[in-house]
Amino acid sequence: MPIAIALHGGAGTLRRSEMDAAAEQAYRAGLARALEAGHAVLRAGGSALDAVCASVCALEDDPLFNAGRGSVYTLDGKQEMEAAVMDGSRQDAGSVTGLGCVQNPVLLARAVMERSPHVTLGFAAAEDFARREGLDMRPPEYFHTDKRWQALLLEKERLASGGKDEDIPEDRKHGTVGAVALDDQGRLAAATSTGGRTAKWPGRIGDTPVIGAGTWADGDCAVSATGHGEYFVRAAAGHEISARIRYLGETLEQACAAVVQDDLPRLGGTGGVVAVDKNGRVALPFNCEGMYRAAIDGQGRATLAIYRGEG
Ligand code: ASP
């Protein structure tokens, strides 16, 4: 059986001309580390679920990416992280939202799936569950980065001066991390984690923890999304990709293209997905300037890319 993994560190990157070499190098190194973390699990015969959690934990711990450490700020200057996992082999899922102190939100999403009677938990009650589960908790300073704080200040200025959504630079709009994998027993899994969108309203819930929107896995494919979450929820993006494969007989590439290049732009949504199917095919489409992405498909072909037209 082939094994495959694909991950993203968020869509909407800087233009190539605006990215300095050291930052680009750091992003590429972060993607490579996360890819290896997940692929090593698969090579050792581990499950797709363990692989996507390993990759997403690596990205959550890396302050460059908008998830876990380095998450963006809400309008009132707090961090409200969200995450989801889905085990395609059992079509089981867990997700969390509104977290301020859980080091790895993806592990809490997994605990919700495996050890609670629910699919989604949020805010203080979710953090209490994390403590009961013995997960690592961190103070606010751990999650803080100056870059994200500055992004909040700029965004508040833009809002105060009546700036339009189109005026926000791409790299300030987006960010999220996610991974999808196929293991050697044919099981598919997806995981996604995010700080959400800069200056989101307190209590706002995006697409990441909405099963079938930003995160989906079943017996046919696994999908993790990044982009303007409201649109991914309205398009039921993750589930729609799977449904097109199942009901229309489309390939993974066709189904992803229909949703990312047609459905989302029609609504006004920018972003992208990483997806893998039961044969180990991988798709990494996006409809914006770029997407931090990396994959090793079922034939062992590796990709690591940031910009449009690369990889
Ligand atoms: N999808 C995330 C959200 O809307 C953000 C992103 O991926 O850029 O919360």
CSV table of C-alpha atoms and ligand atoms in Angstrom, one decimal:
chain,number,residue,atom,x,y,z
A,1,MET,CA,0.0,0.0,0.0
A,2,PRO,CA,1.3,3.5,-0.8
A,3,ILE,CA,1.8,6.1,1.9
A,4,ALA,CA,1.3,9.8,1.3
A,5,ILE,CA,1.2,13.1,3.2
A,6,ALA,CA,0.6,16.7,2.3
A,7,LEU,CA,0.6,19.7,4.6
A,8,HIS,CA,0.1,23.5,4.5
A,9,GLY,CA,1.3,26.4,6.6
A,10,GLY,CA,-1.3,28.8,5.3
A,11,ALA,CA,-2.4,30.4,2.1
A,12,GLY,CA,-1.8,34.0,1.0
A,13,THR,CA,1.9,34.4,1.3
A,14,LEU,CA,3.9,37.4,0.4
A,15,ARG,CA,4.9,38.0,-3.2
A,16,ARG,CA,8.3,36.6,-4.0
A,17,SER,CA,9.7,40.0,-4.5
A,18,GLU,CA,8.6,41.1,-0.9
A,19,MET,CA,10.0,38.0,0.9
A,20,ASP,CA,13.5,38.3,2.3
A,21,ALA,CA,15.8,35.3,1.9
A,22,ALA,CA,16.2,34.5,5.6
A,23,ALA,CA,12.4,34.5,6.1
A,24,GLU,CA,11.9,32.3,3.1
A,25,GLN,CA,14.6,29.9,4.3
A,26,ALA,CA,12.9,29.7,7.8
A,27,TYR,CA,9.5,29.0,6.3
A,28,ARG,CA,10.9,26.2,4.0
A,29,ALA,CA,12.8,24.7,7.0
A,30,GLY,CA,9.6,24.7,9.1
A,31,LEU,CA,7.7,23.0,6.3
A,32,ALA,CA,10.4,20.4,5.8
A,33,ARG,CA,10.5,19.6,9.6
A,34,ALA,CA,6.8,19.2,9.7
A,35,LEU,CA,6.7,17.0,6.6
A,36,GLU,CA,9.4,14.7,8.0
A,37,ALA,CA,7.6,14.5,11.4
A,38,GLY,CA,4.5,13.1,9.7
A,39,HIS,CA,6.2,11.0,7.0
A,40,ALA,CA,8.5,9.3,9.6
A,41,VAL,CA,5.3,8.1,11.3
A,42,LEU,CA,4.0,6.7,8.1
A,43,ARG,CA,7.3,5.0,7.1
A,44,ALA,CA,7.4,3.3,10.5
A,45,GLY,CA,3.9,1.9,9.8
A,46,GLY,CA,2.1,4.4,12.0
A,47,SER,CA,-1.4,5.6,11.4
A,48,ALA,CA,-2.5,8.4,9.2
A,49,LEU,CA,-4.0,10.0,12.3
A,50,ASP,CA,-0.7,9.9,14.2
A,51,ALA,CA,1.1,11.3,11.1
A,52,VAL,CA,-1.2,14.3,10.7
A,53,CYS,CA,-1.0,15.1,14.4
A,54,ALA,CA,2.8,14.9,14.3
A,55,SER,CA,3.0,17.3,11.4
A,56,VAL,CA,0.5,19.7,12.8
A,57,CYS,CA,2.2,19.7,16.3
A,58,ALA,CA,5.5,20.7,14.6
A,59,LEU,CA,3.7,23.6,12.8
A,60,GLU,CA,1.9,24.7,16.0
A,61,ASP,CA,5.2,24.8,17.9
A,62,ASP,CA,6.8,26.9,15.1
A,63,PRO,CA,6.1,30.6,15.8
A,64,LEU,CA,6.3,31.4,12.1
A,65,PHE,CA,2.9,29.8,11.4
A,66,ASN,CA,-0.5,31.0,12.5
A,67,ALA,CA,-1.5,28.2,14.9
A,68,GLY,CA,-0.5,27.4,18.5
A,69,ARG,CA,2.6,29.5,19.2
A,70,GLY,CA,2.5,32.5,16.9
A,71,SER,CA,-1.3,32.6,16.5
A,72,VAL,CA,-3.0,35.9,15.4
A,73,TYR,CA,-4.9,38.2,17.8
A,74,THR,CA,-8.6,38.9,18.1
A,75,LEU,CA,-10.0,42.4,17.9
A,76,ASP,CA,-9.6,42.7,21.7
A,77,GLY,CA,-6.0,41.5,21.7
A,78,LYS,CA,-6.5,37.9,22.8
A,79,GLN,CA,-5.7,34.6,21.1
A,80,GLU,CA,-8.5,32.2,20.4
A,81,MET,CA,-7.1,29.1,18.8
A,82,GLU,CA,-9.0,26.4,17.0
A,83,ALA,CA,-8.2,22.9,15.7
A,84,ALA,CA,-9.8,19.8,14.3
A,85,VAL,CA,-8.9,16.2,13.4
A,86,MET,CA,-10.8,13.6,11.4
A,87,ASP,CA,-10.1,9.9,11.2
A,88,GLY,CA,-11.4,8.9,7.8
A,89,SER,CA,-11.4,5.1,8.5
A,90,ARG,CA,-14.1,5.6,11.1
A,91,GLN,CA,-15.5,8.9,9.9
A,92,ASP,CA,-14.9,10.2,13.4
A,93,ALA,CA,-14.0,13.7,14.2
A,94,GLY,CA,-13.1,16.1,17.1
A,95,SER,CA,-12.6,19.8,17.1
A,96,VAL,CA,-12.0,22.7,19.5
A,97,THR,CA,-12.3,26.5,19.5
A,98,GLY,CA,-11.6,29.5,21.6
A,99,LEU,CA,-8.4,28.2,23.2
A,100,GLY,CA,-5.9,30.6,24.9
A,101,CYS,CA,-3.5,28.3,26.7
A,102,VAL,CA,-3.3,24.8,25.2
A,103,GLN,CA,0.1,24.3,23.6
A,104,ASN,CA,-1.1,21.9,20.9
A,105,PRO,CA,-4.8,22.5,20.1
A,106,VAL,CA,-4.7,19.6,17.6
A,107,LEU,CA,-4.0,17.2,20.5
A,108,LEU,CA,-7.1,18.5,22.4
A,109,ALA,CA,-9.2,18.0,19.2
A,110,ARG,CA,-8.0,14.5,19.1
A,111,ALA,CA,-8.8,14.0,22.8
A,112,VAL,CA,-12.3,15.3,22.2
A,113,MET,CA,-12.7,12.8,19.4
A,114,GLU,CA,-11.3,9.8,21.3
A,115,ARG,CA,-12.3,10.5,24.9
A,116,SER,CA,-15.4,12.7,25.0
A,117,PRO,CA,-19.0,12.0,23.8
A,118,HIS,CA,-18.9,15.1,21.6
A,119,VAL,CA,-17.4,16.4,18.3
A,120,THR,CA,-16.8,20.0,19.2
A,121,LEU,CA,-15.9,21.7,22.5
A,122,GLY,CA,-15.1,25.4,23.0
A,123,PHE,CA,-13.6,28.1,25.3
A,124,ALA,CA,-13.2,27.6,29.1
A,125,ALA,CA,-14.8,24.2,29.2
A,126,ALA,CA,-12.5,22.9,26.4
A,127,GLU,CA,-9.5,24.2,28.4
A,128,ASP,CA,-10.8,22.5,31.5
A,129,PHE,CA,-11.0,19.3,29.5
A,130,ALA,CA,-7.4,19.8,28.3
A,131,ARG,CA,-6.2,20.1,31.9
A,132,ARG,CA,-8.1,16.9,32.9
A,133,GLU,CA,-6.4,15.2,29.9
A,134,GLY,CA,-3.0,16.3,31.2
A,135,LEU,CA,-2.1,18.3,28.0
A,136,ASP,CA,0.6,20.9,28.1
A,137,MET,CA,-0.7,24.3,29.0
A,138,ARG,CA,1.2,27.6,28.4
A,139,PRO,CA,0.9,31.2,29.6
A,140,PRO,CA,0.0,33.9,27.0
A,141,GLU,CA,3.7,35.0,26.6
A,142,TYR,CA,4.4,31.6,25.1
A,143,PHE,CA,2.0,32.2,22.2
A,144,HIS,CA,2.9,35.9,21.6
A,145,THR,CA,4.9,37.1,18.6
A,146,ASP,CA,5.5,40.8,17.8
A,147,LYS,CA,4.7,40.1,14.2
A,148,ARG,CA,1.1,39.1,15.0
A,149,TRP,CA,0.7,41.9,17.4
A,150,GLN,CA,1.8,44.4,14.8
A,151,ALA,CA,-0.6,42.9,12.3
A,152,LEU,CA,-3.4,43.5,14.8
A,153,LEU,CA,-2.5,47.1,15.2
A,154,LEU,CA,-2.3,47.6,11.5
A,155,GLU,CA,-5.6,45.9,11.0
A,156,LYS,CA,-7.3,48.1,13.6
A,157,GLU,CA,-5.9,51.2,11.9
A,158,ARG,CA,-7.3,49.9,8.6
A,159,LEU,CA,-10.7,49.2,10.2
A,160,ALA,CA,-10.8,52.7,11.8
A,161,SER,CA,-10.0,54.4,8.6
A,162,GLY,CA,-12.8,52.5,6.7
A,163,GLY,CA,-10.3,50.4,4.6
A,164,LYS,CA,-11.8,47.7,2.5
A,165,ASP,CA,-11.2,44.0,2.9
A,166,GLU,CA,-9.4,43.9,-0.5
A,167,ASP,CA,-6.8,46.4,0.9
A,168,ILE,CA,-5.4,43.9,3.4
A,169,PRO,CA,-2.1,42.5,2.3
A,170,GLU,CA,-2.3,38.8,1.5
A,171,ASP,CA,0.1,37.7,4.3
A,172,ARG,CA,-2.0,39.4,6.9
A,173,LYS,CA,-5.2,37.9,5.7
A,174,HIS,CA,-4.4,34.3,5.9
A,175,GLY,CA,-2.7,31.6,7.9
A,176,THR,CA,-3.5,28.2,9.3
A,177,VAL,CA,-1.7,24.9,9.3
A,178,GLY,CA,-2.9,21.5,8.3
A,179,ALA,CA,-2.0,18.0,7.2
A,180,VAL,CA,-3.6,15.1,5.4
A,181,ALA,CA,-2.3,11.6,5.1
A,182,LEU,CA,-2.8,8.0,3.8
A,183,ASP,CA,-1.2,5.2,5.8
A,184,ASP,CA,-0.1,1.7,4.7
A,185,GLN,CA,-3.4,0.3,5.8
A,186,GLY,CA,-5.3,2.6,3.5
A,187,ARG,CA,-6.6,4.8,6.2
A,188,LEU,CA,-7.0,8.6,5.6
A,189,ALA,CA,-6.9,11.4,8.2
A,190,ALA,CA,-6.9,15.2,8.3
A,191,ALA,CA,-5.9,17.7,10.9
A,192,THR,CA,-6.1,21.5,10.9
A,193,SER,CA,-5.1,24.2,13.4
A,194,THR,CA,-5.3,27.9,13.4
A,195,GLY,CA,-5.3,31.2,15.3
A,196,GLY,CA,-8.0,32.3,12.8
A,197,ARG,CA,-8.0,35.7,11.2
A,198,THR,CA,-6.3,38.8,12.6
A,199,ALA,CA,-8.8,41.1,14.4
A,200,LYS,CA,-11.6,38.5,14.3
A,201,TRP,CA,-14.4,39.2,16.7
A,202,PRO,CA,-14.0,37.5,20.1
A,203,GLY,CA,-16.0,34.3,19.9
A,204,ARG,CA,-15.8,34.0,16.1
A,205,ILE,CA,-15.6,30.4,14.9
A,206,GLY,CA,-14.0,29.8,11.5
A,207,ASP,CA,-13.8,26.9,9.1
A,208,THR,CA,-11.0,25.0,10.8
A,209,PRO,CA,-13.1,23.4,13.6
A,210,VAL,CA,-16.2,23.0,11.4
A,211,ILE,CA,-16.1,19.4,10.2
A,212,GLY,CA,-16.8,19.3,6.5
A,213,ALA,CA,-15.7,22.9,5.9
A,214,GLY,CA,-12.0,23.3,6.8
A,215,THR,CA,-11.4,19.7,7.8
A,216,TRP,CA,-12.7,16.5,6.4
A,217,ALA,CA,-11.7,12.8,6.0
A,218,ASP,CA,-13.6,9.7,4.9
A,219,GLY,CA,-12.8,6.5,3.0
A,220,ASP,CA,-12.2,8.4,-0.3
A,221,CYS,CA,-10.1,11.5,0.6
A,222,ALA,CA,-8.8,13.7,3.3
A,223,VAL,CA,-8.8,17.6,3.1
A,224,SER,CA,-7.4,20.4,5.2
A,225,ALA,CA,-8.2,24.0,4.2
A,226,THR,CA,-6.7,27.5,4.7
A,227,GLY,CA,-8.2,30.8,3.6
A,228,HIS,CA,-11.1,33.1,4.4
A,229,GLY,CA,-13.0,30.7,6.7
A,230,GLU,CA,-16.5,32.1,6.3
A,231,TYR,CA,-16.4,31.1,2.6
A,232,PHE,CA,-15.1,27.6,3.3
A,233,VAL,CA,-18.0,27.1,5.8
A,234,ARG,CA,-20.5,28.4,3.2
A,235,ALA,CA,-19.1,26.1,0.5
A,236,ALA,CA,-18.8,23.1,2.9
A,237,ALA,CA,-15.5,22.9,1.1
A,238,GLY,CA,-14.0,19.8,2.6
A,239,HIS,CA,-17.1,17.7,2.3
A,240,GLU,CA,-17.9,19.1,-1.1
A,241,ILE,CA,-14.6,17.8,-2.5
A,242,SER,CA,-15.3,14.3,-1.1
A,243,ALA,CA,-18.9,14.4,-2.4
A,244,ARG,CA,-17.7,15.3,-6.0
A,245,ILE,CA,-15.4,12.3,-6.0
A,246,ARG,CA,-18.1,10.0,-4.7
A,247,TYR,CA,-21.1,11.1,-6.6
A,248,LEU,CA,-19.6,12.6,-9.8
A,249,GLY,CA,-16.7,10.2,-10.1
A,250,GLU,CA,-14.2,13.1,-10.3
A,251,THR,CA,-10.5,12.6,-9.6
A,252,LEU,CA,-9.1,14.3,-6.5
A,253,GLU,CA,-7.6,17.0,-8.7
A,254,GLN,CA,-10.9,17.7,-10.5
A,255,ALA,CA,-12.9,17.9,-7.3
A,256,CYS,CA,-10.4,20.2,-5.6
A,257,ALA,CA,-10.2,22.4,-8.6
A,258,ALA,CA,-14.0,22.7,-8.8
A,259,VAL,CA,-14.2,23.8,-5.2
A,260,VAL,CA,-11.1,26.0,-5.0
A,261,GLN,CA,-11.1,27.5,-8.5
A,262,ASP,CA,-14.9,27.8,-9.1
A,263,ASP,CA,-17.1,27.5,-5.9
A,264,LEU,CA,-15.0,29.6,-3.6
A,265,PRO,CA,-14.2,32.4,-6.0
A,266,ARG,CA,-17.9,32.6,-7.0
A,267,LEU,CA,-18.7,33.3,-3.3
A,268,GLY,CA,-15.7,35.6,-3.0
A,269,GLY,CA,-13.5,33.2,-1.0
A,270,THR,CA,-9.7,33.1,-1.3
A,271,GLY,CA,-7.4,30.3,0.0
A,272,GLY,CA,-6.5,26.7,-0.8
A,273,VAL,CA,-6.5,23.1,0.4
A,274,VAL,CA,-4.2,20.2,0.7
A,275,ALA,CA,-5.9,16.8,-0.1
A,276,VAL,CA,-4.9,13.2,-0.5
A,277,ASP,CA,-7.0,10.3,-1.8
A,278,LYS,CA,-7.1,6.6,-1.1
A,279,ASN,CA,-4.6,5.9,-3.9
A,280,GLY,CA,-2.0,8.3,-2.6
A,281,ARG,CA,-2.7,11.1,-5.1
A,282,VAL,CA,-2.1,14.5,-3.7
A,283,ALA,CA,-3.6,17.9,-4.7
A,284,LEU,CA,-2.4,21.3,-3.4
A,285,PRO,CA,-4.6,23.9,-5.2
A,286,PHE,CA,-5.1,27.5,-4.1
A,287,ASN,CA,-6.6,30.6,-5.7
A,288,CYS,CA,-4.4,33.4,-4.2
A,289,GLU,CA,-0.8,34.6,-4.3
A,290,GLY,CA,0.7,31.5,-2.7
A,291,MET,CA,0.4,28.8,-0.1
A,292,TYR,CA,3.1,27.3,2.1
A,293,ARG,CA,2.9,23.7,1.2
A,294,ALA,CA,4.8,20.4,1.1
A,295,ALA,CA,3.9,16.8,0.2
A,296,ILE,CA,5.2,13.4,-0.5
A,297,ASP,CA,2.7,11.5,-2.6
A,298,GLY,CA,2.0,7.8,-2.9
A,299,GLN,CA,4.8,7.4,-5.5
A,300,GLY,CA,7.3,9.0,-3.3
A,301,ARG,CA,7.4,12.3,-5.2
A,302,ALA,CA,8.3,15.2,-2.9
A,303,THR,CA,7.2,18.9,-3.2
A,304,LEU,CA,7.9,21.9,-1.0
A,305,ALA,CA,6.8,25.2,-2.3
A,306,ILE,CA,5.5,28.7,-1.4
A,307,TYR,CA,4.7,30.7,-4.5
A,308,ARG,CA,2.3,30.2,-7.4
A,309,GLY,CA,3.9,28.2,-10.2
A,310,GLU,CA,6.4,26.6,-8.0
A,311,GLY,CA,6.7,22.9,-7.2
B,1,ASP,N1,-9.1,29.5,7.7
B,1,ASP,C1,-8.7,30.3,8.8
B,1,ASP,C2,-9.9,31.0,9.4
B,1,ASP,O1,-10.7,31.6,8.6
B,1,ASP,C3,-7.7,31.4,8.4
B,1,ASP,C4,-6.8,31.0,7.3
B,1,ASP,O2,-6.5,29.9,6.9
B,1,ASP,O3,-6.2,32.0,6.8
B,1,ASP,O4,-10.0,31.1,10.6
